[in-house]
PDB file of C-alpha atoms in Angstrom:
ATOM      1  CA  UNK A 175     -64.980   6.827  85.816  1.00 79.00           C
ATOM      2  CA  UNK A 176     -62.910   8.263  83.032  1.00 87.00           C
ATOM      3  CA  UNK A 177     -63.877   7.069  79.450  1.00 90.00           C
ATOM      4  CA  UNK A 178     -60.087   6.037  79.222  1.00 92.00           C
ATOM      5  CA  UNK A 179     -60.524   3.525  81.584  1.00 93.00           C
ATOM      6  CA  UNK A 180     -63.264   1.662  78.743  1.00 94.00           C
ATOM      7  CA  UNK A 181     -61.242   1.802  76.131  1.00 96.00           C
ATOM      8  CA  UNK A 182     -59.297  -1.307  74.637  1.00 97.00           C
ATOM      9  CA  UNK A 183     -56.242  -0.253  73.097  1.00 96.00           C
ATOM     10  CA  UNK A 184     -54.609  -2.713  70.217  1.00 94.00           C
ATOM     11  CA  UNK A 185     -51.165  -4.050  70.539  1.00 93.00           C
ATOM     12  CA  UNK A 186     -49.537  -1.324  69.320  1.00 92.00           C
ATOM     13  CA  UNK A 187     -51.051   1.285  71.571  1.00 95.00           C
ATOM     14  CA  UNK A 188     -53.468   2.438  68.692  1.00 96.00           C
ATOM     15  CA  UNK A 189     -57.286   2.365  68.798  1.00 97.00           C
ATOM     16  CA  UNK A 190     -59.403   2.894  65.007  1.00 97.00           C
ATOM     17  CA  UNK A 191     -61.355   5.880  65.225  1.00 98.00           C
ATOM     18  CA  UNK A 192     -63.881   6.488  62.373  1.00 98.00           C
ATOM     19  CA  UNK A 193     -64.679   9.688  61.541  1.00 98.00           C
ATOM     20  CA  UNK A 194     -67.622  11.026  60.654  1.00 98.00           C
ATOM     21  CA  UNK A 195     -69.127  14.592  59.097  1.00 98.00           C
ATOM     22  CA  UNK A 196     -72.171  15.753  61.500  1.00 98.00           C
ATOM     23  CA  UNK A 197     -73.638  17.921  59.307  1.00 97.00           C
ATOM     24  CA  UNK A 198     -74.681  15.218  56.377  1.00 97.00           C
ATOM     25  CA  UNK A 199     -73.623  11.760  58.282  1.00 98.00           C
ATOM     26  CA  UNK A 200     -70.959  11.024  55.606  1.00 98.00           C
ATOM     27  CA  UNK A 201     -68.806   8.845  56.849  1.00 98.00           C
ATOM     28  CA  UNK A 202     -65.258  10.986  55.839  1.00 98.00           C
ATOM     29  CA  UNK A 203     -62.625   8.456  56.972  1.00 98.00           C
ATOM     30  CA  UNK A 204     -61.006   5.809  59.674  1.00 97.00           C
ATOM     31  CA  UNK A 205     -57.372   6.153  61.243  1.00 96.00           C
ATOM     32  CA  UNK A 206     -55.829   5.414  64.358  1.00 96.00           C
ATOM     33  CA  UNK A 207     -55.244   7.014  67.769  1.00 96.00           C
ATOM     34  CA  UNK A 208     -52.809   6.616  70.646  1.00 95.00           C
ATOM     35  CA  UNK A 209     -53.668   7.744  73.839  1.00 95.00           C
ATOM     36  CA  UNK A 210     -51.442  10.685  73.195  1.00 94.00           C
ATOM     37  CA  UNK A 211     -53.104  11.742  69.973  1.00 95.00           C
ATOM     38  CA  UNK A 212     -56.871  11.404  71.674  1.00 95.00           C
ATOM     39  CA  UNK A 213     -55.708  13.623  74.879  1.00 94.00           C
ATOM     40  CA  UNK A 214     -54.306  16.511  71.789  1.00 95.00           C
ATOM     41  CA  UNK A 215     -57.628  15.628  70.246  1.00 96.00           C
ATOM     42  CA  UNK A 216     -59.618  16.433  72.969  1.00 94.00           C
ATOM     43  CA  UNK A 217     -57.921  19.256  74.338  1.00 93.00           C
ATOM     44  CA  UNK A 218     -57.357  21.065  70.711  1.00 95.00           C
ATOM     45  CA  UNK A 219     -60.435  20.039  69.320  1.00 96.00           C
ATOM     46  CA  UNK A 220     -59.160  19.354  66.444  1.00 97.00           C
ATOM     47  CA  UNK A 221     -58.219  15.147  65.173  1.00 98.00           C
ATOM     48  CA  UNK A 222     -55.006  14.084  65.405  1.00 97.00           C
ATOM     49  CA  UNK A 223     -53.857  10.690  64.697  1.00 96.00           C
ATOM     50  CA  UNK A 224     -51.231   8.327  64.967  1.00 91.00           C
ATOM     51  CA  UNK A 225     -49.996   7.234  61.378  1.00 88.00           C
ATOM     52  CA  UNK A 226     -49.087   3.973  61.167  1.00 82.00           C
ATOM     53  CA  UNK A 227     -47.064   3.865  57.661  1.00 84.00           C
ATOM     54  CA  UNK A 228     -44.860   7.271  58.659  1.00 86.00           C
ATOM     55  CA  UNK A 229     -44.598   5.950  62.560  1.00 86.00           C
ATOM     56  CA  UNK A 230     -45.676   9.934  62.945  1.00 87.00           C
ATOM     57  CA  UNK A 231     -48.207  12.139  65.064  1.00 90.00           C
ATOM     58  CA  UNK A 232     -49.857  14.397  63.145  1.00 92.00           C
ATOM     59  CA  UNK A 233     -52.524  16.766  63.131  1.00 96.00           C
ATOM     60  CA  UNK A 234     -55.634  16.180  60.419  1.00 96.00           C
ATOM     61  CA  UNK A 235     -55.243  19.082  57.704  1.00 95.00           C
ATOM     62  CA  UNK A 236     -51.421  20.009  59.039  1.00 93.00           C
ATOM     63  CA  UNK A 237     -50.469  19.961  55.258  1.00 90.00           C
ATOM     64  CA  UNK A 238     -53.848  20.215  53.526  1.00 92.00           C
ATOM     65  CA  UNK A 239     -55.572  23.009  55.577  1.00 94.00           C
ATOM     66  CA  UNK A 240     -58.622  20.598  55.701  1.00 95.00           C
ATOM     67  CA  UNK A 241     -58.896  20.301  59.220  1.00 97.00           C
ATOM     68  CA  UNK A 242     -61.539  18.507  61.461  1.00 98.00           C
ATOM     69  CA  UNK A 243     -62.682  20.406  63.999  1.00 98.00           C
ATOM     70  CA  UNK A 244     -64.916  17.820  66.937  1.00 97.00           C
ATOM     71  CA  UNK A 245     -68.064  18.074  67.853  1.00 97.00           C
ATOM     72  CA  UNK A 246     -68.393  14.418  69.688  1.00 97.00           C
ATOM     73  CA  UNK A 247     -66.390  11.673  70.680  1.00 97.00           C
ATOM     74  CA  UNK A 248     -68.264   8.190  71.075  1.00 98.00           C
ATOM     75  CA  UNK A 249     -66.858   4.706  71.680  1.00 97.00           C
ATOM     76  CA  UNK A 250     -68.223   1.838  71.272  1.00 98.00           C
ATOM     77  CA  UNK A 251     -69.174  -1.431  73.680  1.00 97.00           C
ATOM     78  CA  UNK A 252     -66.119  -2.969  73.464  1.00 95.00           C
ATOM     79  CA  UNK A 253     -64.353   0.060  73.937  1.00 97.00           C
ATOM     80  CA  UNK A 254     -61.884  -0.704  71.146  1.00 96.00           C
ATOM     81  CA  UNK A 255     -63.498   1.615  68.346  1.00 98.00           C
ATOM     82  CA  UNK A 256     -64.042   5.062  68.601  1.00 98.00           C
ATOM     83  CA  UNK A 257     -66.796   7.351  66.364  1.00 98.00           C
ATOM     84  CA  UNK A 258     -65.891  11.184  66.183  1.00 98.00           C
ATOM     85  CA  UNK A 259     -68.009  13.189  64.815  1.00 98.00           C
ATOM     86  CA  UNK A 260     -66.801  16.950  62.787  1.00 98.00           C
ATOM     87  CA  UNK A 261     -66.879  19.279  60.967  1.00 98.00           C
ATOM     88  CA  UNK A 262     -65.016  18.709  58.428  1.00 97.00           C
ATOM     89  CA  UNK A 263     -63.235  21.637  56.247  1.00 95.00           C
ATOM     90  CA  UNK A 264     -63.162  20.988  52.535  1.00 95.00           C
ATOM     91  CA  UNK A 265     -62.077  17.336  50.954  1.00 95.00           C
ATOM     92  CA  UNK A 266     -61.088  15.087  53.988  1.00 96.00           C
ATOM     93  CA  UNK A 267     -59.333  12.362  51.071  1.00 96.00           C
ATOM     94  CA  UNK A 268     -55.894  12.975  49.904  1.00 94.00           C
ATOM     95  CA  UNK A 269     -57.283  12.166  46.996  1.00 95.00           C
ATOM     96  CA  UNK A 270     -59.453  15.363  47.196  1.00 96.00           C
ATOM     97  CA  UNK A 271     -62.727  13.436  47.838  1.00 97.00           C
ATOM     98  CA  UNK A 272     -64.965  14.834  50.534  1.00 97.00           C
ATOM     99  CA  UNK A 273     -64.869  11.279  52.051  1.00 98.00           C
ATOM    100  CA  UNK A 274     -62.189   8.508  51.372  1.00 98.00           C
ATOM    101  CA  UNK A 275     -65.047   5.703  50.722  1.00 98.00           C
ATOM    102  CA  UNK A 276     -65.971   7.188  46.988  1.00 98.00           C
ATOM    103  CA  UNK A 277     -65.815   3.875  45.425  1.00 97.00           C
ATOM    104  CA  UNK A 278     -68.207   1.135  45.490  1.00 97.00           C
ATOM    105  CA  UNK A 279     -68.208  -2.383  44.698  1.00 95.00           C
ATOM    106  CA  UNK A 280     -70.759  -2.621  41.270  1.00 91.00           C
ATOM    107  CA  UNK A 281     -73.622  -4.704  42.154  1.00 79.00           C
ATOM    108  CA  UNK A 282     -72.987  -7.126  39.082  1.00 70.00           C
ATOM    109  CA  UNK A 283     -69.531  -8.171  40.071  1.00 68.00           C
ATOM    110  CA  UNK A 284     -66.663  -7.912  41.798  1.00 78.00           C
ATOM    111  CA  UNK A 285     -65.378  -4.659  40.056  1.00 92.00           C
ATOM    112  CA  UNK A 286     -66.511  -1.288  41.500  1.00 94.00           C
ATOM    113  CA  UNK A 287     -67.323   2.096  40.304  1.00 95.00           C
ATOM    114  CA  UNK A 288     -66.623   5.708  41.768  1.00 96.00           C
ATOM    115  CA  UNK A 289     -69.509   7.431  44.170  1.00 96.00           C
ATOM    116  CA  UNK A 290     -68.758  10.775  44.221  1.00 96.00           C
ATOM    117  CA  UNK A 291     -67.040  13.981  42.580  1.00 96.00           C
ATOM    118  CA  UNK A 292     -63.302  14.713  43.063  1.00 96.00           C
ATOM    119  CA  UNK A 293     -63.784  17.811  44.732  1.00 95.00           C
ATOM    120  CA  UNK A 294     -59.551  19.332  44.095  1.00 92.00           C
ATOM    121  CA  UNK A 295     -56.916  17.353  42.583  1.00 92.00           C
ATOM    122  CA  UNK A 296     -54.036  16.019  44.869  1.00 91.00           C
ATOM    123  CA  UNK A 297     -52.014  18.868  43.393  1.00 91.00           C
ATOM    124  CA  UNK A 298     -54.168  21.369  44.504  1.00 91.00           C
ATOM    125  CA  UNK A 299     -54.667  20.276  47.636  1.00 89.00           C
ATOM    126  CA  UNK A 300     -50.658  19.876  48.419  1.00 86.00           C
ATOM    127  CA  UNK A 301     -49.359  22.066  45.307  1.00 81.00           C
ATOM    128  CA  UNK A 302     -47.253  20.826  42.690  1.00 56.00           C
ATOM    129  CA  UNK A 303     -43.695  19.142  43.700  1.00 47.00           C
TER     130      UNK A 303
ATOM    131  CA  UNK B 234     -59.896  -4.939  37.776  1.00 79.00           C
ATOM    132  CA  UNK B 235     -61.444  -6.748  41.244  1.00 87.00           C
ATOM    133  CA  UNK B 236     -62.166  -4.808  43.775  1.00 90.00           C
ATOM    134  CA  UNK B 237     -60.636  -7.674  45.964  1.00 92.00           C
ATOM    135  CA  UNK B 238     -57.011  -6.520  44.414  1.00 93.00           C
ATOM    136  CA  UNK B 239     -57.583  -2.772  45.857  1.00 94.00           C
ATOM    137  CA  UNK B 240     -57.705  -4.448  49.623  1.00 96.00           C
ATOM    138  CA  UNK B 241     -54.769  -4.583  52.215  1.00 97.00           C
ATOM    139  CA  UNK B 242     -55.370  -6.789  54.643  1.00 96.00           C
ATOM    140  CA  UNK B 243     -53.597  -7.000  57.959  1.00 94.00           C
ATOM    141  CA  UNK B 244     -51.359  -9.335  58.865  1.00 93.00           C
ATOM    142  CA  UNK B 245     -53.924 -11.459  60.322  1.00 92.00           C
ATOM    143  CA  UNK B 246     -55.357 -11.003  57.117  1.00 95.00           C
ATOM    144  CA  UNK B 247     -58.513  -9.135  58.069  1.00 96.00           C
ATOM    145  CA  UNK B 248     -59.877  -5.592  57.428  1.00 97.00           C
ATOM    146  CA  UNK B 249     -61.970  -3.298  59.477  1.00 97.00           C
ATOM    147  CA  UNK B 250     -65.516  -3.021  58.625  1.00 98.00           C
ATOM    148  CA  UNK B 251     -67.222   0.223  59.300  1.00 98.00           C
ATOM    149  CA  UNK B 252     -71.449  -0.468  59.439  1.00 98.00           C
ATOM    150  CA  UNK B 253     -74.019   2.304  58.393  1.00 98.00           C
ATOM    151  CA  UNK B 254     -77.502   2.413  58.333  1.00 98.00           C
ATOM    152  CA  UNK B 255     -78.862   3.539  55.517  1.00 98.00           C
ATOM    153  CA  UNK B 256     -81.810   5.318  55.992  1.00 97.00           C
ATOM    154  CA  UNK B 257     -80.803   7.058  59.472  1.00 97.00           C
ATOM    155  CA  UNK B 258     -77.070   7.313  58.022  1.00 98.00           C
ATOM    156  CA  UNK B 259     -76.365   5.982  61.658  1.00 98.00           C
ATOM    157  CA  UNK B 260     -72.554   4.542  62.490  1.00 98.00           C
ATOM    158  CA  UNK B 261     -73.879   1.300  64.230  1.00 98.00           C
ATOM    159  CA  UNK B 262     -70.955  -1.249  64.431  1.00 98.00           C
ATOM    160  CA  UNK B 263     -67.418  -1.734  63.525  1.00 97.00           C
ATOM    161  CA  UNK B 264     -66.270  -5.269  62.946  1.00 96.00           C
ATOM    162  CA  UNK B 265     -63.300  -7.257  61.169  1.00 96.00           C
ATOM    163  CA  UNK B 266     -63.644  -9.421  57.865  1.00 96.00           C
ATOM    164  CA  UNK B 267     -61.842 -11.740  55.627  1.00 95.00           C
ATOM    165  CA  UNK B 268     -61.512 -12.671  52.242  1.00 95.00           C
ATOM    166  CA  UNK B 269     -64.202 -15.215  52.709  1.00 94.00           C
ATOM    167  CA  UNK B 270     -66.796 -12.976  54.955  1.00 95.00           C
ATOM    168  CA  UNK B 271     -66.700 -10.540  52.380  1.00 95.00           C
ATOM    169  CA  UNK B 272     -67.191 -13.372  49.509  1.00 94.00           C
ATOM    170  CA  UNK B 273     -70.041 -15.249  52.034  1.00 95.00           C
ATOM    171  CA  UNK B 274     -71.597 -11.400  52.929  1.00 96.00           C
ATOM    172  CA  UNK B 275     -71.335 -10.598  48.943  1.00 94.00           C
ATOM    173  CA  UNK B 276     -73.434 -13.796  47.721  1.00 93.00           C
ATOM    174  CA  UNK B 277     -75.904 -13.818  50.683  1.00 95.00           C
ATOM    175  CA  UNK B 278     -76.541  -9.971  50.894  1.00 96.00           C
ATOM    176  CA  UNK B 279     -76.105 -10.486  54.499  1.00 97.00           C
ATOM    177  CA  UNK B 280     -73.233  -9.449  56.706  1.00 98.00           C
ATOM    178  CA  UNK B 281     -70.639 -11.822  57.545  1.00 97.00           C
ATOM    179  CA  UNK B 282     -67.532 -11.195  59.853  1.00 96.00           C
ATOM    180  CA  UNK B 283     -64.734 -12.938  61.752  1.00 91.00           C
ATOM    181  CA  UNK B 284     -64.559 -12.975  65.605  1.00 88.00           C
ATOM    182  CA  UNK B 285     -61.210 -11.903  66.871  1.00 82.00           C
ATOM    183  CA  UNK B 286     -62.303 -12.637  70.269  1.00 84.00           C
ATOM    184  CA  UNK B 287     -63.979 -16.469  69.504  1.00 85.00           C
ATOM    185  CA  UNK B 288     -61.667 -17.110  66.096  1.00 86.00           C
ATOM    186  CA  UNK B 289     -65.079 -17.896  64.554  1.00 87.00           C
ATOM    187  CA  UNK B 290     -66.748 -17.288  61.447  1.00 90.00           C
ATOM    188  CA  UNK B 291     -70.074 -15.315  62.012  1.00 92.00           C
ATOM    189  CA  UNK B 292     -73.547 -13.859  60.413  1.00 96.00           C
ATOM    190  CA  UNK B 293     -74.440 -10.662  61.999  1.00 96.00           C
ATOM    191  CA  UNK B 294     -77.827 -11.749  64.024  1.00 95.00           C
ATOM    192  CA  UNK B 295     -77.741 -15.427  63.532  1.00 93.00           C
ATOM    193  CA  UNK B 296     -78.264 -15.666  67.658  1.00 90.00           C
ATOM    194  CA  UNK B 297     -80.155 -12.070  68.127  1.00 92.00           C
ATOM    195  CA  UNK B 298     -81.837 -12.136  64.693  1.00 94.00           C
ATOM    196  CA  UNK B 299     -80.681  -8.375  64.264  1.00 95.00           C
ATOM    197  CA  UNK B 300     -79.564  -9.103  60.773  1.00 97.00           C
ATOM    198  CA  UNK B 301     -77.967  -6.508  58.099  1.00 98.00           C
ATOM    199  CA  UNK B 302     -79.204  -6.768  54.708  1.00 98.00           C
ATOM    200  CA  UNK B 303     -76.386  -5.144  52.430  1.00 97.00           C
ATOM    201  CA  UNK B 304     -77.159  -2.116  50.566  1.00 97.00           C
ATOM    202  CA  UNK B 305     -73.424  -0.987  49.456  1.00 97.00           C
ATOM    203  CA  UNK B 306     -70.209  -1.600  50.163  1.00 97.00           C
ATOM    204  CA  UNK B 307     -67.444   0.909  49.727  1.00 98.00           C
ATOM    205  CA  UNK B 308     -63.821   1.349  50.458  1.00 97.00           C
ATOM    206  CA  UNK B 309     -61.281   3.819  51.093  1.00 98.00           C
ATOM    207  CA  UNK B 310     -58.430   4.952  49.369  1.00 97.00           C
ATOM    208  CA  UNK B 311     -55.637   3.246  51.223  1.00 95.00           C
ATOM    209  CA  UNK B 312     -57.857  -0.076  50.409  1.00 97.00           C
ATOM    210  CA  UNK B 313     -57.522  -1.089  54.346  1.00 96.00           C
ATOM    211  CA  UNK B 314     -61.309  -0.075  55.606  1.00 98.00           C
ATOM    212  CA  UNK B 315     -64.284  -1.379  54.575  1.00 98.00           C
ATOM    213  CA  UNK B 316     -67.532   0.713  54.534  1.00 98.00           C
ATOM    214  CA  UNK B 317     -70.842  -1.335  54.344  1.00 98.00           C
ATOM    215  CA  UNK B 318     -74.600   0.255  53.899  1.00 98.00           C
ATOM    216  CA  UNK B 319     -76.758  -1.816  55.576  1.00 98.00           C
ATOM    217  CA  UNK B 320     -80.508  -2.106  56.991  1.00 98.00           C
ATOM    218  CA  UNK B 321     -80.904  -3.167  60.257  1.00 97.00           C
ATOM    219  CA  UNK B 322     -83.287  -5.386  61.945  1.00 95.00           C
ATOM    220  CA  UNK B 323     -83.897  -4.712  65.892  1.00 95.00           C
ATOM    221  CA  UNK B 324     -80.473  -3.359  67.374  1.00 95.00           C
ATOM    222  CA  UNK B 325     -76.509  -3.798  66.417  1.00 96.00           C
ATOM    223  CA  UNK B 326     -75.119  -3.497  69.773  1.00 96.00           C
ATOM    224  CA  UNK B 327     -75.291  -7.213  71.646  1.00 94.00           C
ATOM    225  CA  UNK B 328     -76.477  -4.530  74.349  1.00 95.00           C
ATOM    226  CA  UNK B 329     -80.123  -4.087  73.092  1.00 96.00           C
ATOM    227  CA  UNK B 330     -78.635  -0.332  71.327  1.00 97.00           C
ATOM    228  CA  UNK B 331     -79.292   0.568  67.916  1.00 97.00           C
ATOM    229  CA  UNK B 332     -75.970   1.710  68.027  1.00 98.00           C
ATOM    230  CA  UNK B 333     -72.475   0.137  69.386  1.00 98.00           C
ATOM    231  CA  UNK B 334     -71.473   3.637  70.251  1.00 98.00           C
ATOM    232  CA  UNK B 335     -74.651   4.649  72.317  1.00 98.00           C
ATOM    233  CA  UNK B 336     -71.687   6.634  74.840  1.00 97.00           C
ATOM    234  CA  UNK B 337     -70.068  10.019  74.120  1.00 97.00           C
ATOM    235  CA  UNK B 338     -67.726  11.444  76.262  1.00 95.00           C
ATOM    236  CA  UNK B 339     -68.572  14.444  77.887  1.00 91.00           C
ATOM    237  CA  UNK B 340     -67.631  17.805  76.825  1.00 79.00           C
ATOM    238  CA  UNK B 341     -66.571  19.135  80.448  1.00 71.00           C
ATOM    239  CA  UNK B 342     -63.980  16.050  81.049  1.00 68.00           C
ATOM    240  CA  UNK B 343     -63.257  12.265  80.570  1.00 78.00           C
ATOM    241  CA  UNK B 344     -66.469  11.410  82.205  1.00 92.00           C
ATOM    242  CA  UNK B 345     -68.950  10.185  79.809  1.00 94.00           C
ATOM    243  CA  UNK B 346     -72.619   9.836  79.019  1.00 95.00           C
ATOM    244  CA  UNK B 347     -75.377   7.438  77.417  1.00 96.00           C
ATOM    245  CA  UNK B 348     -76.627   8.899  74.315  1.00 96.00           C
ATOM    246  CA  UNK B 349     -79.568   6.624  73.271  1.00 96.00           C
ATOM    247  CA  UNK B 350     -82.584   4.397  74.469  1.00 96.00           C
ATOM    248  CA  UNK B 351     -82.081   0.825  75.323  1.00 96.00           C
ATOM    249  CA  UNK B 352     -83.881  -0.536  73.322  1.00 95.00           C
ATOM    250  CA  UNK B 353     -83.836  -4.472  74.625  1.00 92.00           C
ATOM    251  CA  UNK B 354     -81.910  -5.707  77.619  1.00 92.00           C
ATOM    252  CA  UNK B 355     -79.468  -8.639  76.152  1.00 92.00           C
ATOM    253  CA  UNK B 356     -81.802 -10.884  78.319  1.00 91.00           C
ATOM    254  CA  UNK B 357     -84.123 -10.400  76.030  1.00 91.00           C
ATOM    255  CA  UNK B 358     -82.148 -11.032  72.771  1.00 89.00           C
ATOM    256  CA  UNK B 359     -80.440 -13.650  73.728  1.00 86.00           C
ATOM    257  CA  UNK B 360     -83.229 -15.424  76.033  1.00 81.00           C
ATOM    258  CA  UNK B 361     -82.357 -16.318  79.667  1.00 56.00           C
ATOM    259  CA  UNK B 362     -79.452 -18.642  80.333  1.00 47.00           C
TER     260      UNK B 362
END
């Protein structure tokens, strides 16, 4: 049986995948594949995605250079979530944060702090406008 | 500022939950919450979600006893994924898995393969109907 035939796609086509850095089990990012983008995916080996607010395939690191390259593809039971693991090249945030979870809610409230160091500015990353 | 103003949720006003355990740094569930499961999971240290499937308010374990004690909860820079630290009693997966994505697809096709130990039949969680 092909693993395509266990997953659940959403309305739209898309399925979250959550991305994940092998080496230190940082969890980098989540975005959203089509069928199209996990077939590229698989037979690049490299994460593409389909992006929901620019109704655009693209190809993680196209712009950046910080590109994913796979080293596993899990889905879950329900087959409507999928876990890649990578490698992941420099800051996977376009906010030049290794991962795209660097703030936390603050334990005493509702307000939240940041978790980690900006690694390049959004500039550097995509050079000045 | 609250970190509830950061948040985007979707149209059915929900956002995706990403769950990690914190001592294995292990992906084990992905699951959808509202403004009141984060609120309920926030003041009970205890993970709280919404059923799509049942349109049901739910605690994580309240039928296996697999509950997640919260450790931190981060979010991502678009503000529309939720990233939650947990520990883990017994397994996530309703499937007696530690993990929800305990299949990988295998690297010479679409086939794919089982990646961890059962660790309890659902029989056993859920006791014999």
């Amino acid at each position: 049986m092909s693993f395509y035939d266990k997953l659940k796609f959403n309305s739209d086509g898309l399925i979250p995948a959550i991305i994940q850095e092998q080496s230190t089990g940082r969890v980098v990012m989540m975005a959203w594949m089509n069928r199209a983008s996990i077939e590229t995916t698989i037979a690049t080996g490299k994460t593409h995605f389909w992006s929901r607010s620019r109704q655009k395939f693209w190809m993680k690191g196209e712009s950046s250079g910080h590109t994913q390259t796979v080293k596993d593809i899990a889905f879950d039971c329900d087959g409507d979530t999928l876990l890649i693991q990578v490698e992941q090249i420099g800051a996977a945030c376009h906010e030049g944060y290794k991962s795209c979870f660097f703030r936390s809610v603050e334990e005493s409230g509702d307000g939240f702090k940041t978790t980690e160091p900006q690694l390049e500015t959004p500039e550097q990353i995509y050079g000045k406008k």
